[in-house]
């Protein structure tokens, strides 16, 4: 009887033992959980941010660049983030965020335990991934503010626990509205964009406050996977995700059924504005501005003992650039250069220097980073060239659009050698405020700035400075000059030529300038005195080296487009040159003004008002009947304007300077490689290569009434004195010279001996002078017979 009793007790003891072990394990688990929790809480794994740190959250902010009218030109940033206030966030965006990411946001204190239990039960026990992630907006915010760290096997539990602890601290410091604002200013989107304001500007071209319901849903939809639901890359996928967000809003009663139906049917429409350093509006201007700002920030920090950073401090830079005019200038440049490039390539055909000249090609190859890298490793030139003949995939720029091709590095270099480049600058002549800045045809592939960095011979655009110096030196504007060729024995018998080669005409100064007669220009330079010309050029703002040679009259000096523009402002601004400037003020991220900038205009006039008026009248002649007459003919422009064309030796550079009552514009076209020029003067002359950049811009401005202050402006009428001195007698060739030209191809060049100062010419009595003397003797004989 005793044995059955013993068998009944064994199961009871086993059961009790199991329960004890379960209880002990439970206690151990609770102890372990608490130990783990407190190890995180007290910073065993990583130091947690305290309440003071949370109260002073500072995020890096992009620096913004604004145009003259307040339009956003671009940004400088490491992370493209632009914080805004809660009141600037649309209500429907807040609702979309809560419905999609944290429906119980207003009911928890940073950790939603109910959602957490749901996730544990459904995801871990039932394997249902539709339950969501369980993290509240506050926890997600902590993850964005304090990136996760690697702790091996414990990485996920440590980071999740840390985020939960810090999220509860965060909720004690900030209101729900403040947390939503912090979150939406911090969260990452596609294309290296952070925060809803930057996302709205980039994807829809408008501030966050102006977003529609559907646009807000697109942006909130990207939170699930910023790349996968990027509307630029995957528009259809983004639209599907947008509609999921809208459905969530309906589910939580933020939308009615009718509002949902209307919103879901709307198309996805972007206005993408890439605020990258290479793309977007005015990239060359922004690159130049960045150099200026880097220097300014360094100086400001040293002077004020601050730690401003151009890329993270959220500075606001206000500039003089005209946003709409810049857009039109870029359109004009692309329109003209596309056609000119095709004509340029066709003129050379298969014999183009970028295809046939080994000297040019090898020189260009030696400048590539790949060549320099291999050369530094000690490879021979032949080995480097063999390496550069290997085919690879590359994206090539073309006016018909970028294309991805299989090509060698050698062929890629040849491809880029063929491109003509361009530069154009427009300024207010009274203040020097820069209105447009085009440094090249495409910043991503041609980063050399032809406004600031490039210095090229300026051709006949230098002649107005020579003529102005002559007027200042007492030369009358109606003085006549023969177009006969001139030789300078002291300068290797240098003899300027005319294009077209006309040498039998007498020209008044004004006509010689409008027709850009070279042989007259060197005579005018001698009348002015070379030292006087150089002195005037310096006072007009030209800082580059000026050669003390007669060819200076034809523009052999190498100048930047920027300093040539500065010089020409003198002809509008009462003889006072205005230094081009482009920053008006700089503010910090709170709107406090850190610096303001004023125009830099010469206090003293460098030419008299009489000279200034005469020069404007002369350069009007260039437009109305001279080398720039196609402005009136081909482009049918009737605006008040004056100007000067310029073409350099062997058609390497084409220039045009346009002067209007409220704008001075200088344009240049040529090859980056100076050894490559235009095939013919007809194509390469400034009137054909550079002038159309301005002509097309002005045509576009004429069609927009917003530019009437520029296009409808008129020159002040010249004074009576100026009108009197400009009333020259008609020009005509000498009869005796014309008779001789019927018997000879061209006259023998006249020699001019120039002294060491080059201020006064000493002329030898040459062939033409003897002819004039002979003619004078015949006239005297006739008079005697008559008497």
XYZ file of C-alpha atoms in Angstrom:
787
model
C 0.000 0.000 0.000
C 2.939 2.359 0.589
C 4.285 2.194 -2.959
C 1.230 3.760 -4.632
C 1.451 6.766 -2.288
C 5.066 7.360 -3.309
C 4.153 7.330 -7.007
C 1.531 10.012 -6.453
C 4.049 12.424 -4.778
C 6.668 12.373 -7.555
C 4.673 14.297 -10.197
C 3.704 16.890 -7.618
C 7.324 17.505 -6.605
C 8.435 17.665 -10.267
C 5.737 20.167 -11.044
C 6.711 22.283 -8.079
C 10.357 22.130 -9.124
C 9.554 23.227 -12.663
C 7.467 26.120 -11.388
C 10.309 27.118 -9.125
C 12.755 27.109 -12.040
C 10.346 29.094 -14.143
C 9.960 31.570 -11.311
C 13.720 31.799 -10.843
C 14.205 32.227 -14.570
C 11.539 34.905 -14.581
C 13.243 36.707 -11.715
C 16.544 36.316 -13.487
C 15.000 37.669 -16.685
C 13.475 40.609 -14.837
C 16.753 41.238 -13.073
C 18.625 40.937 -16.373
C 16.168 43.247 -18.109
C 16.425 45.811 -15.359
C 20.187 45.419 -15.243
C 20.363 45.864 -18.996
C 17.996 48.836 -18.859
C 19.991 50.547 -16.114
C 23.273 49.770 -17.873
C 21.949 51.735 -20.818
C 20.361 54.395 -18.611
C 23.591 55.066 -16.717
C 25.706 55.103 -19.878
C 27.526 51.777 -19.596
C 27.212 51.219 -23.354
C 27.254 54.842 -24.499
C 26.762 58.210 -22.838
C 23.176 59.395 -23.174
C 22.388 63.062 -23.888
C 21.138 64.778 -20.757
C 18.303 67.273 -20.496
C 20.651 70.241 -20.952
C 21.970 68.827 -24.220
C 18.463 68.060 -25.413
C 17.342 71.581 -24.549
C 20.078 73.025 -26.794
C 19.735 70.891 -29.888
C 21.704 72.450 -32.746
C 21.481 71.076 -36.251
C 23.668 71.962 -39.182
C 21.843 74.340 -41.500
C 22.478 75.039 -45.159
C 23.538 78.542 -46.114
C 21.059 80.110 -48.529
C 21.796 82.454 -51.442
C 19.119 84.906 -52.514
C 18.742 86.917 -55.716
C 17.953 90.620 -55.800
C 14.204 89.917 -55.763
C 14.374 87.437 -52.865
C 14.358 84.285 -55.023
C 16.431 81.345 -53.788
C 19.482 80.970 -56.060
C 21.126 78.053 -54.319
C 22.690 76.718 -51.140
C 26.023 75.753 -49.612
C 25.706 72.717 -47.378
C 26.980 69.419 -46.132
C 23.381 68.381 -45.483
C 20.721 70.321 -47.355
C 18.599 71.396 -44.381
C 16.596 74.575 -43.864
C 14.689 74.677 -40.522
C 11.279 76.366 -40.348
C 8.764 77.114 -37.592
C 5.656 75.085 -36.689
C 3.367 77.777 -38.085
C 5.020 77.375 -41.526
C 4.114 73.682 -41.754
C 0.737 73.021 -43.423
C -1.870 71.331 -41.229
C -2.413 68.583 -43.797
C 1.302 67.719 -43.625
C 1.100 67.313 -39.828
C -1.979 65.134 -40.240
C -0.306 63.037 -42.948
C 2.727 62.494 -40.723
C 0.705 61.432 -37.677
C -1.640 59.171 -39.664
C 1.277 57.418 -41.350
C 4.008 57.289 -38.715
C 2.484 57.639 -35.207
C -1.314 57.594 -34.918
C -1.170 57.731 -31.090
C 1.334 60.621 -31.038
C -0.781 62.825 -28.784
C -1.518 59.938 -26.342
C 1.953 58.727 -25.323
C 4.930 60.259 -23.532
C 7.593 59.289 -26.047
C 7.164 55.482 -25.960
C 3.911 53.929 -27.147
C 3.695 50.758 -25.027
C 0.509 49.570 -26.709
C 2.105 49.810 -30.168
C 5.251 48.215 -28.801
C 3.327 45.200 -27.470
C 1.480 44.913 -30.777
C 4.771 44.842 -32.667
C 6.268 42.242 -30.299
C 3.212 40.017 -30.552
C 2.529 40.315 -34.285
C 6.014 40.657 -35.690
C 8.020 38.409 -33.371
C 5.417 35.755 -32.445
C 3.162 35.717 -35.536
C 5.636 36.924 -38.172
C 3.276 39.655 -39.430
C 5.434 42.512 -40.756
C 2.421 44.780 -41.411
C 2.298 45.777 -37.784
C 4.867 48.557 -38.296
C 8.084 49.407 -36.529
C 6.739 50.436 -33.140
C 8.980 53.509 -32.850
C 7.212 56.765 -32.062
C 8.030 60.042 -33.784
C 9.969 61.029 -30.666
C 12.085 57.871 -30.891
C 12.653 58.407 -34.610
C 13.702 61.973 -33.873
C 16.288 60.753 -31.348
C 17.592 58.298 -33.938
C 17.990 61.177 -36.426
C 19.620 63.501 -33.905
C 21.947 60.937 -32.317
C 22.956 58.282 -34.854
C 23.064 54.660 -33.744
C 26.309 53.012 -32.656
C 27.611 49.511 -33.172
C 27.630 47.241 -30.079
C 28.009 43.863 -31.719
C 25.277 41.369 -30.768
C 23.662 43.970 -28.546
C 23.464 46.751 -31.154
C 19.707 46.666 -31.700
C 18.561 46.301 -28.066
C 21.028 48.915 -26.830
C 20.037 51.469 -29.474
C 16.304 50.805 -29.091
C 16.509 51.149 -25.303
C 18.590 54.281 -25.557
C 16.099 55.860 -27.972
C 13.181 55.007 -25.662
C 14.919 56.535 -22.619
C 15.960 59.704 -24.416
C 12.542 60.025 -26.091
C 10.828 60.215 -22.676
C 13.334 62.880 -21.616
C 12.640 64.766 -24.828
C 8.884 64.794 -24.182
C 9.450 66.388 -20.778
C 11.391 69.277 -22.351
C 9.486 69.977 -25.557
C 5.820 70.333 -26.399
C 4.221 68.077 -28.993
C 4.270 70.924 -31.527
C 7.982 71.495 -30.906
C 8.724 67.782 -31.338
C 6.837 67.706 -34.635
C 8.785 70.763 -35.803
C 12.130 69.261 -34.784
C 11.233 66.002 -36.492
C 10.162 67.568 -39.795
C 13.266 69.782 -39.831
C 15.553 66.799 -39.259
C 14.207 63.828 -41.183
C 16.192 62.810 -44.326
C 14.695 62.763 -47.814
C 16.107 61.798 -51.203
C 18.927 63.575 -53.044
C 20.869 64.514 -49.889
C 17.984 66.652 -48.641
C 17.057 67.078 -44.976
C 13.906 68.650 -43.579
C 10.571 69.395 -45.231
C 11.472 72.956 -46.266
C 14.444 71.828 -48.340
C 12.413 68.918 -49.714
C 9.589 71.252 -50.738
C 12.015 73.638 -52.446
C 13.873 70.854 -54.234
C 10.985 68.661 -55.434
C 8.229 71.246 -55.891
C 10.069 74.569 -56.227
C 8.106 76.253 -53.441
C 8.271 76.782 -49.666
C 6.721 74.141 -47.415
C 3.896 76.499 -46.412
C 2.637 76.533 -50.026
C 2.482 72.756 -50.501
C -0.831 71.219 -51.498
C -2.341 68.152 -49.798
C -1.059 65.830 -52.531
C 2.448 67.327 -52.479
C 2.638 66.985 -48.695
C 1.585 63.325 -49.026
C 4.415 62.735 -51.548
C 6.986 64.152 -49.117
C 5.634 62.222 -46.100
C 5.541 59.103 -48.279
C 9.312 59.307 -48.754
C 9.868 58.759 -45.001
C 9.354 55.001 -45.371
C 12.258 54.733 -47.865
C 13.706 57.998 -49.172
C 15.381 56.398 -52.211
C 12.710 53.876 -53.191
C 9.948 56.484 -53.083
C 11.962 59.377 -54.558
C 9.478 61.033 -56.973
C 12.258 62.146 -59.315
C 13.653 58.646 -59.729
C 10.496 56.550 -59.350
C 7.433 58.697 -60.081
C 4.939 55.816 -60.381
C 6.121 54.154 -57.179
C 6.035 57.517 -55.425
C 2.446 58.095 -56.565
C 1.356 54.715 -55.175
C 3.009 55.547 -51.859
C 1.366 58.991 -51.875
C -2.038 57.345 -52.157
C -1.203 55.023 -49.233
C -0.523 58.113 -47.123
C -3.825 59.652 -48.254
C -5.646 56.410 -47.341
C -4.101 56.516 -43.874
C -5.348 60.070 -43.476
C -8.852 58.889 -44.403
C -8.576 55.964 -41.982
C -7.856 58.306 -39.081
C -10.579 60.763 -40.175
C -8.233 63.508 -41.405
C -9.915 63.296 -44.839
C -13.425 62.640 -46.028
C -14.166 59.981 -48.632
C -14.745 62.694 -51.228
C -11.455 64.477 -50.438
C -9.623 61.151 -50.668
C -11.173 60.353 -54.037
C -10.251 63.766 -55.505
C -6.667 63.691 -54.164
C -5.933 60.159 -55.386
C -6.917 61.064 -58.951
C -4.529 64.010 -59.237
C -1.301 63.468 -61.241
C 2.140 63.658 -59.687
C 3.721 66.903 -60.910
C 7.218 68.004 -59.865
C 9.077 71.284 -60.256
C 12.490 69.860 -59.451
C 15.201 72.374 -58.554
C 18.544 70.723 -57.835
C 20.423 73.043 -55.486
C 23.712 71.278 -56.077
C 27.025 73.025 -56.563
C 27.194 71.961 -60.239
C 23.577 72.323 -61.351
C 20.800 74.870 -61.012
C 20.740 78.523 -61.948
C 23.942 80.636 -62.034
C 26.432 77.876 -61.041
C 29.513 79.929 -62.015
C 28.231 82.865 -59.994
C 27.600 80.638 -56.963
C 31.093 79.164 -57.266
C 32.628 82.641 -57.341
C 30.441 83.701 -54.432
C 31.565 80.662 -52.435
C 35.223 81.698 -52.801
C 34.366 85.196 -51.652
C 32.323 83.906 -48.705
C 35.005 81.465 -47.540
C 37.405 84.370 -47.231
C 34.790 86.557 -45.532
C 33.871 83.871 -42.961
C 37.544 83.376 -42.048
C 38.072 87.105 -41.560
C 34.812 87.516 -39.624
C 35.624 84.661 -37.246
C 39.062 86.073 -36.514
C 37.723 89.570 -35.927
C 34.716 88.592 -33.783
C 36.028 85.371 -32.166
C 33.136 83.334 -33.623
C 32.931 79.908 -35.254
C 30.716 80.494 -38.276
C 30.799 77.816 -40.949
C 29.741 78.524 -44.522
C 28.228 75.039 -44.916
C 26.590 74.437 -41.521
C 25.733 77.787 -39.893
C 22.625 78.601 -41.932
C 23.842 81.977 -43.168
C 21.682 84.000 -45.540
C 23.518 85.760 -48.377
C 21.645 88.444 -50.315
C 23.020 89.232 -53.771
C 22.467 91.719 -56.603
C 21.809 89.058 -59.256
C 18.532 89.391 -61.167
C 16.956 85.925 -61.091
C 14.766 86.282 -64.184
C 17.420 88.090 -66.228
C 19.920 85.364 -65.342
C 17.466 82.716 -66.549
C 17.031 84.542 -69.856
C 20.797 85.009 -70.220
C 21.374 81.282 -69.751
C 18.633 80.483 -72.264
C 20.157 82.898 -74.779
C 23.606 81.393 -74.267
C 22.378 77.819 -74.855
C 20.332 78.862 -77.876
C 23.236 80.635 -79.588
C 26.053 78.294 -78.616
C 24.153 75.200 -79.794
C 23.979 76.551 -83.350
C 27.429 78.130 -83.336
C 29.026 74.885 -82.142
C 27.509 72.926 -85.034
C 28.719 75.498 -87.553
C 32.163 75.560 -85.920
C 32.578 71.776 -86.176
C 31.237 71.699 -89.736
C 33.731 74.370 -90.831
C 36.660 72.117 -89.920
C 35.167 68.769 -90.883
C 37.558 65.851 -90.500
C 40.615 68.129 -90.390
C 39.751 69.696 -87.052
C 42.748 70.475 -84.790
C 41.156 68.535 -81.900
C 41.267 65.454 -84.161
C 44.496 65.943 -86.119
C 46.905 68.049 -84.040
C 49.055 65.705 -81.941
C 50.575 68.702 -80.154
C 47.185 69.949 -78.967
C 45.861 66.485 -78.106
C 48.958 65.353 -76.199
C 49.109 68.637 -74.313
C 45.466 68.248 -73.277
C 46.018 64.619 -72.228
C 48.936 65.651 -70.025
C 46.618 67.976 -68.090
C 44.128 65.242 -67.122
C 44.136 63.923 -63.509
C 44.498 60.333 -64.760
C 47.641 61.168 -66.748
C 49.191 63.053 -63.820
C 48.381 60.217 -61.423
C 50.056 57.588 -63.610
C 53.003 59.893 -64.289
C 53.528 60.297 -60.543
C 53.749 56.497 -60.271
C 56.662 56.538 -62.697
C 54.942 55.134 -65.792
C 56.324 56.036 -69.201
C 54.385 58.261 -71.577
C 53.691 55.286 -73.829
C 52.389 53.178 -70.957
C 50.116 56.016 -69.866
C 48.750 56.452 -73.393
C 48.127 52.697 -73.653
C 46.171 52.898 -70.411
C 44.130 55.804 -71.743
C 43.204 53.850 -74.868
C 41.182 51.328 -72.857
C 37.456 51.626 -73.350
C 35.262 52.584 -70.411
C 31.751 53.881 -69.782
C 31.512 57.653 -69.430
C 28.909 60.398 -69.462
C 29.687 63.040 -72.091
C 28.296 66.559 -72.323
C 26.674 67.578 -75.584
C 24.295 70.342 -76.598
C 21.756 67.693 -77.607
C 21.856 66.292 -74.081
C 24.198 64.280 -71.907
C 24.821 60.758 -73.137
C 26.434 57.670 -71.643
C 28.817 55.978 -74.082
C 31.657 53.491 -74.258
C 34.758 55.532 -74.991
C 38.467 55.846 -74.271
C 39.940 58.653 -72.215
C 41.771 59.885 -75.307
C 38.529 60.142 -77.278
C 36.893 61.849 -74.291
C 39.633 64.504 -74.251
C 39.208 65.060 -78.005
C 35.468 65.389 -77.478
C 35.832 68.185 -74.942
C 38.579 69.963 -76.919
C 36.098 70.751 -79.688
C 33.744 72.862 -77.586
C 33.567 76.608 -77.847
C 33.080 78.327 -74.519
C 31.459 81.596 -73.540
C 31.316 84.260 -70.878
C 28.861 87.081 -70.282
C 28.446 89.672 -67.539
C 25.769 92.348 -67.098
C 26.060 95.111 -64.512
C 24.262 98.251 -63.444
C 26.702 100.931 -64.685
C 25.831 103.369 -61.896
C 26.470 101.036 -58.945
C 28.363 98.090 -60.438
C 25.651 95.682 -59.188
C 26.011 92.398 -61.076
C 22.770 91.362 -62.791
C 23.844 88.314 -64.800
C 26.959 86.142 -64.634
C 27.697 83.370 -67.129
C 31.173 81.944 -66.679
C 30.902 79.130 -69.210
C 28.616 76.784 -71.106
C 28.264 74.020 -68.473
C 29.727 74.184 -64.978
C 29.775 70.438 -64.375
C 32.143 69.831 -67.300
C 33.830 73.238 -67.793
C 34.543 74.782 -64.412
C 36.967 77.456 -65.582
C 35.190 80.790 -65.101
C 35.547 83.089 -68.117
C 34.224 86.068 -66.167
C 36.662 86.056 -63.256
C 39.523 83.662 -64.071
C 40.071 83.905 -67.816
C 42.236 86.612 -69.380
C 42.163 86.900 -73.154
C 43.177 89.479 -75.732
C 40.239 91.868 -76.039
C 40.676 92.976 -79.651
C 38.923 96.130 -80.797
C 36.924 96.463 -77.574
C 40.018 98.301 -76.282
C 39.769 100.981 -78.979
C 37.186 103.163 -77.149
C 39.747 103.634 -74.370
C 42.316 104.749 -76.958
C 39.845 107.124 -78.592
C 38.758 108.535 -75.226
C 42.422 109.193 -74.334
C 42.897 111.002 -77.648
C 39.838 113.191 -77.015
C 41.128 113.951 -73.533
C 44.449 114.909 -75.148
C 42.750 117.470 -77.385
C 42.074 115.500 -80.590
C 38.931 116.661 -82.372
C 36.286 113.963 -83.012
C 36.037 115.118 -86.633
C 39.729 114.842 -87.297
C 40.294 112.832 -90.444
C 42.778 109.988 -90.676
C 43.930 108.104 -93.784
C 43.443 104.351 -93.669
C 46.783 103.804 -95.341
C 48.891 101.114 -93.693
C 51.483 102.103 -91.110
C 54.756 100.343 -90.293
C 56.638 100.635 -86.963
C 60.355 99.964 -87.569
C 61.146 99.893 -83.807
C 58.748 96.976 -83.353
C 60.068 94.503 -85.905
C 58.391 96.414 -88.722
C 54.982 95.621 -87.298
C 52.271 96.654 -89.772
C 48.599 96.504 -88.776
C 46.068 95.395 -91.369
C 42.389 96.192 -91.854
C 39.519 93.775 -92.239
C 38.287 94.238 -94.911
C 41.612 95.391 -96.436
C 40.605 98.948 -97.390
C 43.506 101.422 -97.433
C 42.315 104.235 -99.699
C 39.782 105.953 -97.441
C 39.912 108.977 -95.174
C 37.949 108.481 -91.939
C 36.736 110.809 -89.250
C 37.337 109.378 -85.781
C 33.696 108.439 -85.220
C 33.462 106.431 -88.452
C 36.836 104.801 -87.954
C 35.671 103.548 -84.561
C 32.274 102.337 -85.772
C 33.917 100.431 -88.633
C 36.819 99.340 -86.403
C 39.583 100.497 -88.780
C 42.874 99.225 -87.351
C 45.230 101.489 -89.267
C 43.365 104.524 -87.952
C 43.342 103.194 -84.375
C 47.165 103.117 -84.212
C 47.285 106.704 -85.496
C 44.780 107.740 -82.847
C 46.947 106.017 -80.226
C 49.919 108.111 -81.333
C 47.833 111.275 -81.111
C 46.758 110.305 -77.603
C 50.206 109.218 -76.478
C 50.691 105.634 -75.320
C 51.441 106.640 -71.704
C 48.176 108.579 -71.629
C 46.244 105.592 -72.961
C 47.715 103.316 -70.321
C 47.077 105.876 -67.592
C 43.429 106.227 -68.613
C 42.969 102.459 -68.796
C 44.304 102.145 -65.249
C 41.998 104.863 -63.953
C 39.036 103.115 -65.620
C 39.733 100.000 -63.575
C 41.977 97.839 -65.748
C 44.562 96.168 -63.530
C 46.147 93.583 -65.860
C 49.475 94.152 -67.588
C 49.265 96.522 -70.551
C 52.040 96.167 -73.144
C 53.760 99.435 -74.084
C 53.537 98.762 -77.800
C 51.469 100.278 -80.639
C 49.471 97.057 -81.007
C 47.806 97.913 -77.687
C 45.456 100.044 -79.799
C 44.153 96.824 -81.375
C 43.562 95.099 -78.037
C 46.595 92.848 -77.657
C 46.344 93.266 -73.877
C 44.973 90.207 -72.078
C 42.160 91.290 -69.752
C 39.427 89.632 -67.745
C 35.835 90.122 -68.742
C 35.238 91.571 -65.282
C 37.753 94.429 -65.627
C 36.663 95.266 -69.180
C 33.105 95.605 -67.876
C 34.324 97.872 -65.071
C 36.074 100.135 -67.591
C 32.991 100.520 -69.785
C 30.784 101.656 -66.888
C 32.701 104.962 -67.101
C 30.986 105.746 -70.413
C 27.555 105.745 -68.725
C 28.213 106.774 -65.129
C 29.385 110.379 -65.676
C 32.927 109.206 -66.347
C 33.163 107.365 -63.003
C 34.007 103.636 -63.180
C 31.866 101.385 -60.956
C 33.479 98.249 -59.558
C 31.253 95.186 -60.140
C 29.945 93.829 -56.818
C 27.387 91.135 -55.996
C 26.750 90.890 -52.230
C 24.414 93.362 -50.508
C 24.246 91.836 -47.003
C 24.894 88.722 -44.936
C 22.684 87.507 -42.085
C 23.015 84.701 -39.533
C 20.394 81.956 -39.182
C 18.261 84.122 -36.899
C 18.162 87.048 -39.335
C 20.718 89.234 -37.550
C 22.682 91.334 -40.039
C 26.388 90.464 -39.903
C 27.597 92.644 -42.769
C 26.319 95.044 -45.418
C 28.070 96.039 -48.625
C 27.885 99.303 -50.537
C 28.699 100.010 -54.210
C 32.311 100.910 -54.987
C 32.169 103.822 -57.414
C 35.057 106.184 -58.196
C 34.595 109.552 -56.541
C 36.322 111.374 -59.384
C 35.453 111.248 -63.062
C 38.287 109.803 -65.147
C 37.044 111.407 -68.384
C 35.242 114.682 -68.967
C 31.525 114.790 -69.630
C 32.258 116.024 -73.154
C 34.480 113.009 -73.878
C 31.898 110.673 -72.365
C 29.085 112.049 -74.542
C 31.211 111.928 -77.697
C 32.236 108.336 -77.031
C 28.600 107.274 -76.542
C 27.671 108.949 -79.842
C 30.589 107.243 -81.585
C 29.616 103.823 -80.218
C 25.994 104.405 -81.218
C 27.419 104.557 -84.723
C 28.880 101.069 -84.261
C 25.357 99.743 -83.652
C 23.500 101.883 -86.170
C 25.807 101.441 -89.139
C 29.099 99.887 -88.066
C 30.343 96.428 -87.157
C 27.409 95.778 -84.791
C 24.698 96.838 -87.255
C 23.175 93.342 -87.276
C 21.592 94.290 -83.942
C 19.359 96.608 -85.969
C 19.084 94.362 -89.014
C 19.237 90.658 -88.215
C 17.792 90.992 -84.712
C 15.496 93.965 -85.420
C 16.284 95.621 -82.085
C 15.172 99.235 -81.739
C 16.345 99.831 -78.182
C 18.661 102.707 -77.326
C 22.147 101.193 -77.310
C 25.764 101.715 -78.141
C 28.493 99.112 -78.397
C 31.793 97.807 -79.677
C 32.760 94.535 -81.321
C 36.138 92.880 -80.992
C 38.004 90.100 -82.803
C 41.535 88.966 -81.986
C 44.411 87.718 -84.125
C 43.626 84.574 -86.143
C 40.008 84.690 -84.931
C 40.814 83.225 -81.520
C 38.349 85.409 -79.581
C 35.099 87.154 -80.349
C 33.925 90.026 -78.115
C 30.986 92.366 -77.848
C 30.347 95.182 -75.390
C 26.775 96.479 -75.219
C 26.000 99.789 -73.551
C 22.421 100.722 -72.768
C 21.191 103.521 -70.479
C 20.876 101.194 -67.465
C 22.962 98.145 -68.303
C 26.467 97.312 -69.509
C 26.880 93.792 -70.889
C 30.139 92.221 -72.057
C 30.193 88.886 -73.878
C 33.028 86.668 -75.105
C 33.205 83.459 -77.155
C 36.229 81.305 -77.951
C 37.950 77.995 -77.270
C 39.409 77.136 -73.880
C 42.537 76.052 -75.759
C 43.968 79.238 -77.257
C 45.570 77.274 -80.084
C 42.141 76.492 -81.513
C 40.458 79.394 -83.284
C 37.624 79.927 -85.728
C 38.225 78.778 -89.274
C 37.174 82.121 -90.760
C 36.699 85.737 -89.731
C 33.105 85.606 -90.946
C 32.350 83.051 -88.245
C 34.803 84.161 -85.553
C 34.339 87.931 -85.606
C 32.764 89.347 -82.473
C 29.683 90.448 -84.417
C 28.932 86.805 -85.258
C 30.286 84.877 -82.269
C 29.736 87.097 -79.204
C 27.152 89.716 -80.204
C 24.257 87.200 -80.527
C 24.557 86.338 -76.820
C 23.463 89.878 -76.013
C 21.055 90.198 -78.938
C 19.079 87.099 -77.938
C 19.036 88.189 -74.308
C 17.688 91.620 -75.243
C 15.043 90.083 -77.492
C 13.809 87.988 -74.588
C 13.859 90.972 -72.238
C 11.859 93.030 -74.761
C 9.077 90.453 -74.590
C 8.751 90.786 -70.804
C 7.263 93.993 -69.405
C 9.055 93.361 -66.109
C 12.259 94.495 -67.850
C 10.824 97.759 -69.196
C 13.075 99.771 -66.881
C 15.985 98.424 -68.940
C 14.489 97.976 -72.397
C 12.516 101.227 -72.538
C 15.282 103.400 -71.092
C 16.664 106.159 -73.335
C 20.023 107.916 -73.453
C 19.953 111.552 -72.410
C 20.271 113.725 -75.521
C 23.843 114.959 -76.086
C 24.650 118.567 -75.357
C 24.604 121.194 -78.114
C 28.396 121.416 -77.874
C 28.715 117.678 -78.487
C 26.306 117.846 -81.419
C 28.342 120.668 -82.942
C 31.703 118.922 -82.682
C 30.214 115.665 -83.999
C 28.910 117.305 -87.164
C 31.733 116.063 -89.371
C 31.883 116.512 -93.143
C 31.237 113.396 -95.257
C 34.142 111.015 -95.550
C 35.522 110.159 -98.961
C 38.680 108.752 -100.421
C 41.317 110.990 -102.043
C 40.832 111.057 -105.815
C 44.526 110.781 -106.644
C 44.903 107.813 -104.304
C 41.919 106.071 -105.894
C 43.457 106.481 -109.345
C 46.658 104.868 -108.183
C 44.713 101.978 -106.588
C 43.337 101.125 -110.019
C 46.909 100.471 -111.141
C 48.398 98.840 -108.027
C 47.190 96.185 -105.603
C 47.823 98.260 -102.517
C 49.913 101.242 -101.437
C 53.279 100.882 -99.849
C 52.908 101.050 -96.025
C 53.835 104.349 -94.460
C 56.622 104.183 -91.880
C 56.193 105.783 -88.467
C 59.219 106.317 -86.253
C 58.150 106.328 -82.620
C 60.299 107.718 -79.839
C 60.999 105.910 -76.586
C 57.893 107.320 -74.898
C 55.685 106.467 -77.893
C 53.855 109.682 -77.245
C 54.601 111.556 -80.486
C 55.033 109.935 -83.918
C 57.813 110.995 -86.278
C 56.812 110.306 -89.856
C 59.135 109.624 -92.760
C 58.173 111.242 -96.034
C 56.978 108.222 -97.952
C 55.302 107.507 -101.231
C 51.855 108.799 -100.321
C 53.188 112.037 -98.864
C 55.080 112.752 -102.066
C 51.860 112.144 -103.981
C 50.037 114.662 -101.814
C 52.863 117.203 -102.390
C 52.668 116.607 -106.139
C 48.913 117.176 -106.027
C 49.422 120.408 -104.048
C 51.896 121.726 -106.702
C 49.394 120.981 -109.497
C 46.678 122.849 -107.593
C 48.955 125.890 -107.179
C 49.741 125.906 -110.920
C 46.018 125.817 -111.726
C 45.387 128.761 -109.429
C 48.163 130.790 -111.107
C 46.711 130.077 -114.563
C 43.253 131.189 -113.378
C 44.657 134.385 -111.900
